[in-house]
mmCIF file of C-alpha atoms in Angstrom:
data_model
loop_
_atom_site.group_PDB
_atom_site.id
_atom_site.type_symbol
_atom_site.label_atom_id
_atom_site.label_comp_id
_atom_site.label_asym_id
_atom_site.label_seq_id
_atom_site.Cartn_x
_atom_site.Cartn_y
_atom_site.Cartn_z
ATOM 1 C CA MET A 22 -51.048 -186.687 -130.779
ATOM 2 C CA PRO A 23 -49.706 -183.338 -131.963
ATOM 3 C CA VAL A 24 -51.790 -180.203 -131.427
ATOM 4 C CA PRO A 25 -49.422 -177.363 -132.331
ATOM 5 C CA GLY A 26 -51.995 -174.750 -133.307
ATOM 6 C CA ARG A 27 -53.525 -174.553 -129.841
ATOM 7 C CA PHE A 28 -50.082 -174.641 -128.266
ATOM 8 C CA LEU A 29 -48.775 -171.789 -130.394
ATOM 9 C CA ARG A 30 -51.787 -169.592 -129.659
ATOM 10 C CA THR A 31 -51.619 -170.221 -125.913
ATOM 11 C CA ALA A 32 -47.883 -169.638 -125.723
ATOM 12 C CA ALA A 33 -48.242 -166.349 -127.576
ATOM 13 C CA VAL A 34 -50.745 -165.178 -124.953
ATOM 14 C CA LEU A 35 -48.695 -166.297 -121.957
ATOM 15 C CA LEU A 36 -45.336 -164.961 -123.128
ATOM 16 C CA PRO A 37 -44.132 -161.608 -124.453
ATOM 17 C CA ALA A 38 -43.830 -161.654 -128.234
ATOM 18 C CA GLY A 39 -40.035 -161.906 -128.334
ATOM 19 C CA ALA A 40 -39.828 -164.624 -125.714
ATOM 20 C CA ALA A 41 -42.642 -166.583 -127.342
ATOM 21 C CA ALA A 42 -40.904 -166.485 -130.719
ATOM 22 C CA ALA A 43 -37.633 -167.717 -129.245
ATOM 23 C CA HIS A 44 -39.379 -170.436 -127.261
ATOM 24 C CA ILE A 45 -41.763 -171.828 -129.888
ATOM 25 C CA GLY A 46 -39.950 -170.911 -133.096
ATOM 26 C CA PRO A 47 -38.390 -174.357 -133.541
ATOM 27 C CA ALA A 48 -41.896 -175.868 -133.313
ATOM 28 C CA ALA A 49 -42.260 -174.860 -136.970
ATOM 29 C CA THR A 50 -40.495 -178.153 -137.660
ATOM 30 C CA TRP A 51 -43.823 -179.776 -136.741
ATOM 31 C CA LEU A 52 -45.344 -178.631 -140.027
ATOM 32 C CA PRO A 53 -45.573 -181.808 -142.113
ATOM 33 C CA GLY A 54 -45.347 -180.107 -145.515
ATOM 34 C CA PRO A 55 -42.048 -178.207 -145.372
ATOM 35 C CA ARG A 56 -40.349 -180.402 -142.765
ATOM 36 C CA PRO A 57 -38.969 -183.134 -145.068
ATOM 37 C CA LEU A 58 -37.574 -180.475 -147.408
ATOM 38 C CA LEU A 59 -36.293 -177.936 -144.902
ATOM 39 C CA PHE A 60 -35.478 -180.210 -141.942
ATOM 40 C CA PRO A 61 -34.904 -183.737 -143.322
ATOM 41 C CA GLY A 62 -33.111 -184.846 -140.161
ATOM 42 C CA PHE A 63 -36.026 -183.880 -137.953
ATOM 43 C CA ALA A 64 -38.413 -185.566 -140.397
ATOM 44 C CA GLY A 65 -36.506 -188.819 -139.912
ATOM 45 C CA THR A 66 -35.351 -189.044 -143.521
ATOM 46 C CA GLY A 67 -33.115 -192.080 -143.946
ATOM 47 C CA GLY A 68 -32.097 -194.652 -146.507
ATOM 48 C CA ARG A 69 -34.392 -194.408 -149.506
ATOM 49 C CA ARG A 70 -35.274 -198.121 -149.521
ATOM 50 C CA HIS A 71 -36.084 -198.217 -145.813
ATOM 51 C CA ILE A 72 -39.015 -197.126 -143.631
ATOM 52 C CA ALA A 73 -38.514 -196.398 -139.941
ATOM 53 C CA LEU A 74 -41.451 -197.637 -137.874
ATOM 54 C CA THR A 75 -41.958 -195.754 -134.606
ATOM 55 C CA PHE A 76 -44.463 -195.780 -131.746
ATOM 56 C CA ASP A 77 -45.136 -193.112 -129.118
ATOM 57 C CA ASP A 78 -46.710 -192.815 -125.649
ATOM 58 C CA GLY A 79 -45.892 -196.176 -124.048
ATOM 59 C CA PRO A 80 -45.131 -198.312 -122.284
ATOM 60 C CA ASP A 81 -48.653 -199.518 -121.641
ATOM 61 C CA PRO A 82 -49.177 -202.895 -119.934
ATOM 62 C CA VAL A 83 -52.554 -203.292 -121.669
ATOM 63 C CA SER A 84 -51.739 -202.421 -125.275
ATOM 64 C CA THR A 85 -47.963 -202.528 -125.816
ATOM 65 C CA PRO A 86 -47.716 -206.346 -125.514
ATOM 66 C CA ASP A 87 -50.231 -206.691 -128.364
ATOM 67 C CA PHE A 88 -48.035 -204.531 -130.580
ATOM 68 C CA LEU A 89 -44.998 -206.605 -129.649
ATOM 69 C CA ASP A 90 -46.864 -209.778 -130.591
ATOM 70 C CA ALA A 91 -48.025 -208.282 -133.893
ATOM 71 C CA LEU A 92 -44.510 -207.158 -134.774
ATOM 72 C CA ASP A 93 -43.187 -210.627 -133.975
ATOM 73 C CA GLU A 94 -45.728 -212.145 -136.357
ATOM 74 C CA LEU A 95 -44.697 -209.652 -139.042
ATOM 75 C CA GLY A 96 -41.002 -210.223 -138.455
ATOM 76 C CA ALA A 97 -40.546 -206.474 -138.000
ATOM 77 C CA ARG A 98 -38.737 -204.349 -135.455
ATOM 78 C CA ALA A 99 -39.437 -200.748 -134.442
ATOM 79 C CA THR A 100 -38.437 -197.840 -132.236
ATOM 80 C CA PHE A 101 -40.652 -197.147 -129.212
ATOM 81 C CA PHE A 102 -40.503 -193.623 -127.779
ATOM 82 C CA VAL A 103 -41.310 -194.067 -124.093
ATOM 83 C CA VAL A 104 -42.550 -191.630 -121.449
ATOM 84 C CA GLY A 105 -40.156 -191.787 -118.505
ATOM 85 C CA GLU A 106 -42.700 -191.816 -115.699
ATOM 86 C CA ARG A 107 -44.554 -194.639 -117.455
ATOM 87 C CA ALA A 108 -41.358 -196.606 -118.017
ATOM 88 C CA VAL A 109 -40.497 -196.739 -114.314
ATOM 89 C CA ARG A 110 -44.083 -197.783 -113.495
ATOM 90 C CA HIS A 111 -44.021 -200.633 -115.994
ATOM 91 C CA PRO A 112 -40.430 -201.892 -116.104
ATOM 92 C CA ALA A 113 -41.397 -205.383 -117.254
ATOM 93 C CA VAL A 114 -42.965 -203.999 -120.429
ATOM 94 C CA VAL A 115 -39.866 -201.892 -121.103
ATOM 95 C CA ARG A 116 -37.540 -204.861 -120.679
ATOM 96 C CA GLU A 117 -39.741 -207.107 -122.802
ATOM 97 C CA THR A 118 -39.764 -204.543 -125.602
ATOM 98 C CA VAL A 119 -35.964 -204.570 -125.718
ATOM 99 C CA ARG A 120 -35.769 -208.353 -125.261
ATOM 100 C CA ARG A 121 -37.812 -208.772 -128.426
ATOM 101 C CA GLY A 122 -35.309 -206.750 -130.424
ATOM 102 C CA HIS A 123 -36.854 -203.291 -130.484
ATOM 103 C CA GLU A 124 -35.102 -200.088 -129.530
ATOM 104 C CA LEU A 125 -36.261 -197.345 -127.177
ATOM 105 C CA GLY A 126 -36.273 -193.600 -127.627
ATOM 106 C CA VAL A 127 -37.031 -190.783 -125.196
ATOM 107 C CA HIS A 128 -40.483 -189.148 -125.319
ATOM 108 C CA GLY A 129 -39.922 -187.005 -122.230
ATOM 109 C CA TRP A 130 -40.435 -187.738 -118.561
ATOM 110 C CA ARG A 131 -44.038 -186.516 -118.711
ATOM 111 C CA HIS A 132 -46.377 -186.174 -121.670
ATOM 112 C CA ASP A 133 -46.996 -182.461 -121.295
ATOM 113 C CA ARG A 134 -47.046 -179.302 -123.389
ATOM 114 C CA PRO A 135 -44.239 -176.781 -122.843
ATOM 115 C CA TRP A 136 -46.254 -173.618 -122.187
ATOM 116 C CA ARG A 137 -43.285 -171.678 -120.802
ATOM 117 C CA PRO A 138 -39.509 -171.907 -121.291
ATOM 118 C CA ALA A 139 -37.930 -174.154 -118.674
ATOM 119 C CA PHE A 140 -34.387 -174.970 -119.706
ATOM 120 C CA ALA A 141 -33.262 -176.498 -116.409
ATOM 121 C CA ARG A 142 -36.423 -178.590 -115.993
ATOM 122 C CA ASP A 143 -36.381 -179.874 -119.572
ATOM 123 C CA ALA A 144 -32.702 -180.800 -119.330
ATOM 124 C CA GLU A 145 -33.277 -182.694 -116.089
ATOM 125 C CA GLU A 146 -36.385 -184.522 -117.328
ATOM 126 C CA VAL A 147 -34.774 -185.655 -120.571
ATOM 127 C CA ALA A 148 -31.661 -186.784 -118.686
ATOM 128 C CA ARG A 149 -33.844 -188.513 -116.086
ATOM 129 C CA THR A 150 -35.590 -190.512 -118.803
ATOM 130 C CA VAL A 151 -32.268 -191.457 -120.381
ATOM 131 C CA ARG A 152 -31.073 -192.747 -117.000
ATOM 132 C CA ALA A 153 -34.299 -194.674 -116.422
ATOM 133 C CA VAL A 154 -34.120 -196.429 -119.783
ATOM 134 C CA HIS A 155 -30.456 -197.263 -119.265
ATOM 135 C CA ASP A 156 -31.044 -198.575 -115.745
ATOM 136 C CA LEU A 157 -33.954 -200.754 -116.878
ATOM 137 C CA THR A 158 -32.420 -202.194 -120.031
ATOM 138 C CA GLY A 159 -28.665 -201.648 -119.956
ATOM 139 C CA HIS A 160 -28.981 -199.737 -123.234
ATOM 140 C CA ARG A 161 -28.631 -195.997 -123.608
ATOM 141 C CA PRO A 162 -31.325 -194.464 -125.840
ATOM 142 C CA ARG A 163 -30.212 -192.602 -128.954
ATOM 143 C CA TRP A 164 -33.318 -190.724 -130.101
ATOM 144 C CA TYR A 165 -35.660 -188.031 -128.798
ATOM 145 C CA ARG A 166 -39.170 -187.042 -129.850
ATOM 146 C CA PRO A 167 -40.937 -184.360 -127.802
ATOM 147 C CA PRO A 168 -44.522 -184.931 -126.612
ATOM 148 C CA TYR A 169 -47.080 -183.779 -129.199
ATOM 149 C CA GLY A 170 -44.166 -183.212 -131.579
ATOM 150 C CA ILE A 171 -43.700 -179.728 -130.129
ATOM 151 C CA LEU A 172 -39.998 -179.044 -130.413
ATOM 152 C CA THR A 173 -39.182 -175.902 -128.449
ATOM 153 C CA THR A 174 -35.732 -174.389 -128.126
ATOM 154 C CA SER A 175 -35.624 -175.610 -124.523
ATOM 155 C CA ARG A 176 -36.398 -179.215 -125.358
ATOM 156 C CA TRP A 177 -34.156 -179.282 -128.394
ATOM 157 C CA ARG A 178 -31.273 -178.080 -126.234
ATOM 158 C CA ALA A 179 -32.116 -180.653 -123.558
ATOM 159 C CA ALA A 180 -31.941 -183.474 -126.100
ATOM 160 C CA ARG A 181 -28.709 -182.140 -127.542
ATOM 161 C CA ARG A 182 -27.161 -181.931 -124.075
ATOM 162 C CA ALA A 183 -28.151 -185.551 -123.452
ATOM 163 C CA GLY A 184 -26.514 -186.622 -126.725
ATOM 164 C CA LEU A 185 -29.830 -187.550 -128.335
ATOM 165 C CA ARG A 186 -30.873 -186.939 -131.906
ATOM 166 C CA THR A 187 -34.312 -185.384 -132.300
ATOM 167 C CA VAL A 188 -36.543 -187.189 -134.805
ATOM 168 C CA LEU A 189 -40.163 -186.338 -135.561
ATOM 169 C CA TRP A 190 -41.839 -188.100 -138.528
ATOM 170 C CA SER A 191 -42.786 -187.836 -142.180
ATOM 171 C CA ALA A 192 -45.991 -189.925 -142.136
ATOM 172 C CA TRP A 193 -48.552 -190.556 -139.439
ATOM 173 C CA GLY A 194 -51.795 -192.443 -139.024
ATOM 174 C CA ARG A 195 -53.773 -189.909 -136.967
ATOM 175 C CA ASP A 196 -54.488 -192.945 -134.829
ATOM 176 C CA TRP A 197 -55.069 -190.982 -131.625
ATOM 177 C CA THR A 198 -58.574 -189.820 -132.582
ATOM 178 C CA ALA A 199 -61.854 -191.342 -131.443
ATOM 179 C CA ASP A 200 -62.979 -191.982 -135.021
ATOM 180 C CA ALA A 201 -59.765 -193.658 -136.179
ATOM 181 C CA THR A 202 -60.166 -197.052 -137.836
ATOM 182 C CA PRO A 203 -57.603 -199.503 -139.214
ATOM 183 C CA GLU A 204 -58.633 -198.395 -142.701
ATOM 184 C CA SER A 205 -58.274 -194.675 -141.937
ATOM 185 C CA VAL A 206 -54.898 -195.170 -140.257
ATOM 186 C CA ARG A 207 -53.564 -197.174 -143.196
ATOM 187 C CA ALA A 208 -54.838 -194.617 -145.715
ATOM 188 C CA ARG A 209 -53.408 -191.674 -143.791
ATOM 189 C CA VAL A 210 -49.976 -193.284 -143.547
ATOM 190 C CA ALA A 211 -50.031 -194.222 -147.238
ATOM 191 C CA ALA A 212 -50.837 -190.643 -148.244
ATOM 192 C CA ASP A 213 -47.453 -189.380 -147.029
ATOM 193 C CA LEU A 214 -45.318 -192.507 -147.131
ATOM 194 C CA ARG A 215 -42.182 -192.379 -149.274
ATOM 195 C CA GLY A 216 -38.960 -194.358 -149.251
ATOM 196 C CA GLY A 217 -36.694 -193.066 -146.513
ATOM 197 C CA GLY A 218 -39.650 -191.942 -144.391
ATOM 198 C CA THR A 219 -40.454 -192.322 -140.711
ATOM 199 C CA VAL A 220 -43.927 -193.507 -139.667
ATOM 200 C CA LEU A 221 -45.544 -192.357 -136.420
ATOM 201 C CA LEU A 222 -48.085 -194.583 -134.661
ATOM 202 C CA HIS A 223 -49.077 -194.960 -130.988
ATOM 203 C CA ASP A 224 -48.977 -198.106 -128.869
ATOM 204 C CA SER A 225 -51.053 -196.553 -126.069
ATOM 205 C CA ASP A 226 -54.206 -194.484 -125.621
ATOM 206 C CA ARG A 227 -52.991 -193.013 -122.338
ATOM 207 C CA TYR A 228 -52.972 -189.487 -123.789
ATOM 208 C CA SER A 229 -55.579 -189.876 -126.514
ATOM 209 C CA ALA A 230 -59.059 -191.220 -127.228
ATOM 210 C CA PRO A 231 -59.863 -194.323 -125.181
ATOM 211 C CA GLY A 232 -59.362 -197.502 -127.171
ATOM 212 C CA CYS A 233 -57.914 -195.764 -130.223
ATOM 213 C CA TRP A 234 -54.829 -197.998 -130.114
ATOM 214 C CA HIS A 235 -56.936 -200.780 -131.628
ATOM 215 C CA ALA A 236 -57.015 -198.795 -134.893
ATOM 216 C CA ALA A 237 -53.230 -198.582 -135.065
ATOM 217 C CA LEU A 238 -52.845 -202.252 -134.172
ATOM 218 C CA GLY A 239 -55.381 -203.254 -136.793
ATOM 219 C CA ALA A 240 -53.642 -201.188 -139.465
ATOM 220 C CA LEU A 241 -50.134 -202.402 -138.663
ATOM 221 C CA PRO A 242 -50.054 -205.570 -140.818
ATOM 222 C CA ALA A 243 -51.340 -203.717 -143.872
ATOM 223 C CA ILE A 244 -48.861 -200.847 -143.393
ATOM 224 C CA VAL A 245 -45.926 -203.236 -143.189
ATOM 225 C CA ARG A 246 -47.242 -205.221 -146.148
ATOM 226 C CA ASP A 247 -47.678 -202.051 -148.222
ATOM 227 C CA CYS A 248 -44.079 -201.076 -147.532
ATOM 228 C CA ARG A 249 -42.695 -204.475 -148.438
ATOM 229 C CA GLU A 250 -44.760 -204.719 -151.618
ATOM 230 C CA ALA A 251 -43.248 -201.365 -152.617
ATOM 231 C CA GLY A 252 -39.780 -202.841 -152.157
ATOM 232 C CA LEU A 253 -39.159 -201.018 -148.862
ATOM 233 C CA SER A 254 -37.745 -202.682 -145.773
ATOM 234 C CA VAL A 255 -39.199 -201.799 -142.365
ATOM 235 C CA GLY A 256 -37.252 -201.432 -139.151
ATOM 236 C CA PRO A 257 -36.134 -199.193 -136.289
ATOM 237 C CA LEU A 258 -34.407 -195.840 -136.589
ATOM 238 C CA SER A 259 -31.032 -197.431 -135.877
ATOM 239 C CA GLU A 260 -31.272 -199.188 -139.264
ATOM 240 C CA HIS A 261 -32.614 -196.096 -140.975
ATOM 241 C CA ALA A 262 -30.385 -193.144 -140.158
ATOM 242 C CA PRO A 263 -26.799 -192.459 -139.100
ATOM 243 C CA ALA A 264 -25.967 -192.731 -135.424
ATOM 244 C CA PRO A 265 -27.038 -189.563 -133.602
ATOM 245 C CA THR A 266 -24.571 -186.856 -132.776
ATOM 246 C CA PRO A 267 -25.309 -183.671 -130.835
ATOM 247 C CA ALA A 268 -26.721 -180.948 -133.055
ATOM 248 C CA ARG A 269 -24.365 -178.225 -134.195
ATOM 249 C CA GLY A 270 -26.292 -175.401 -132.593
ATOM 250 C CA LEU A 271 -28.182 -172.407 -133.831
ATOM 251 C CA ALA A 272 -27.377 -171.252 -137.309
ATOM 252 C CA PRO A 273 -26.827 -167.561 -138.092
ATOM 253 C CA GLY A 274 -29.946 -165.559 -137.356
ATOM 254 C CA GLY A 275 -31.164 -168.047 -134.744
ATOM 255 C CA ALA A 276 -32.432 -170.716 -137.143
ATOM 256 C CA LEU A 277 -32.414 -174.242 -135.781
ATOM 257 C CA ALA A 278 -29.605 -176.328 -137.186
ATOM 258 C CA GLU A 279 -29.863 -180.109 -137.443
#
């Protein structure tokens, strides 16, 4: 559930201006309008006849199994971005997600906001989550999405060091809010959905309004149906975009390169 405005204001207060700019500058990729045009890789732009379906904030032993069942009924597969500390608490859910044909991405060890630069900590926590996923499933994750979608320089470098490709999204359901409904989630996704896009939903309410996952679950069949009726296939990121390679680094002037 991204909240960049509050994050940017708080970081600017806590850090000197220069340090704040260097730390939070890459978070501009959060902006949904310019991102697909300026940062198509971060927006998850892939094959134009395919939609990548992704879920954040799990695993959750209460809600995630319902999403797995729904996806089975739809004959669809997805990418689940897991929180490391939750994954080690609920290993059975993690293994079941992979057993059913879905892939896992890294959503950080904790679901926190990066108020201050912490290069060593971010590198260790991303690597720790990669190890946890590999140990639990035998598969090494390929993708990274920072909590709240806040991509700082520190976390981008941590993902790059771990060999992960950072992917945000191009359409979301705003399904983390207390007033979300299946109808509102479907409409919000449809407003920004284009061929080659990446959809963000949540399979847990652990970090959002209690019970809001029911809205995403209720909207899921209609979202998949809408895509297929438009001639778009639905699947995980591995079927959507090239295999991840470490980013090239900072472009001249300090701009973030994909």
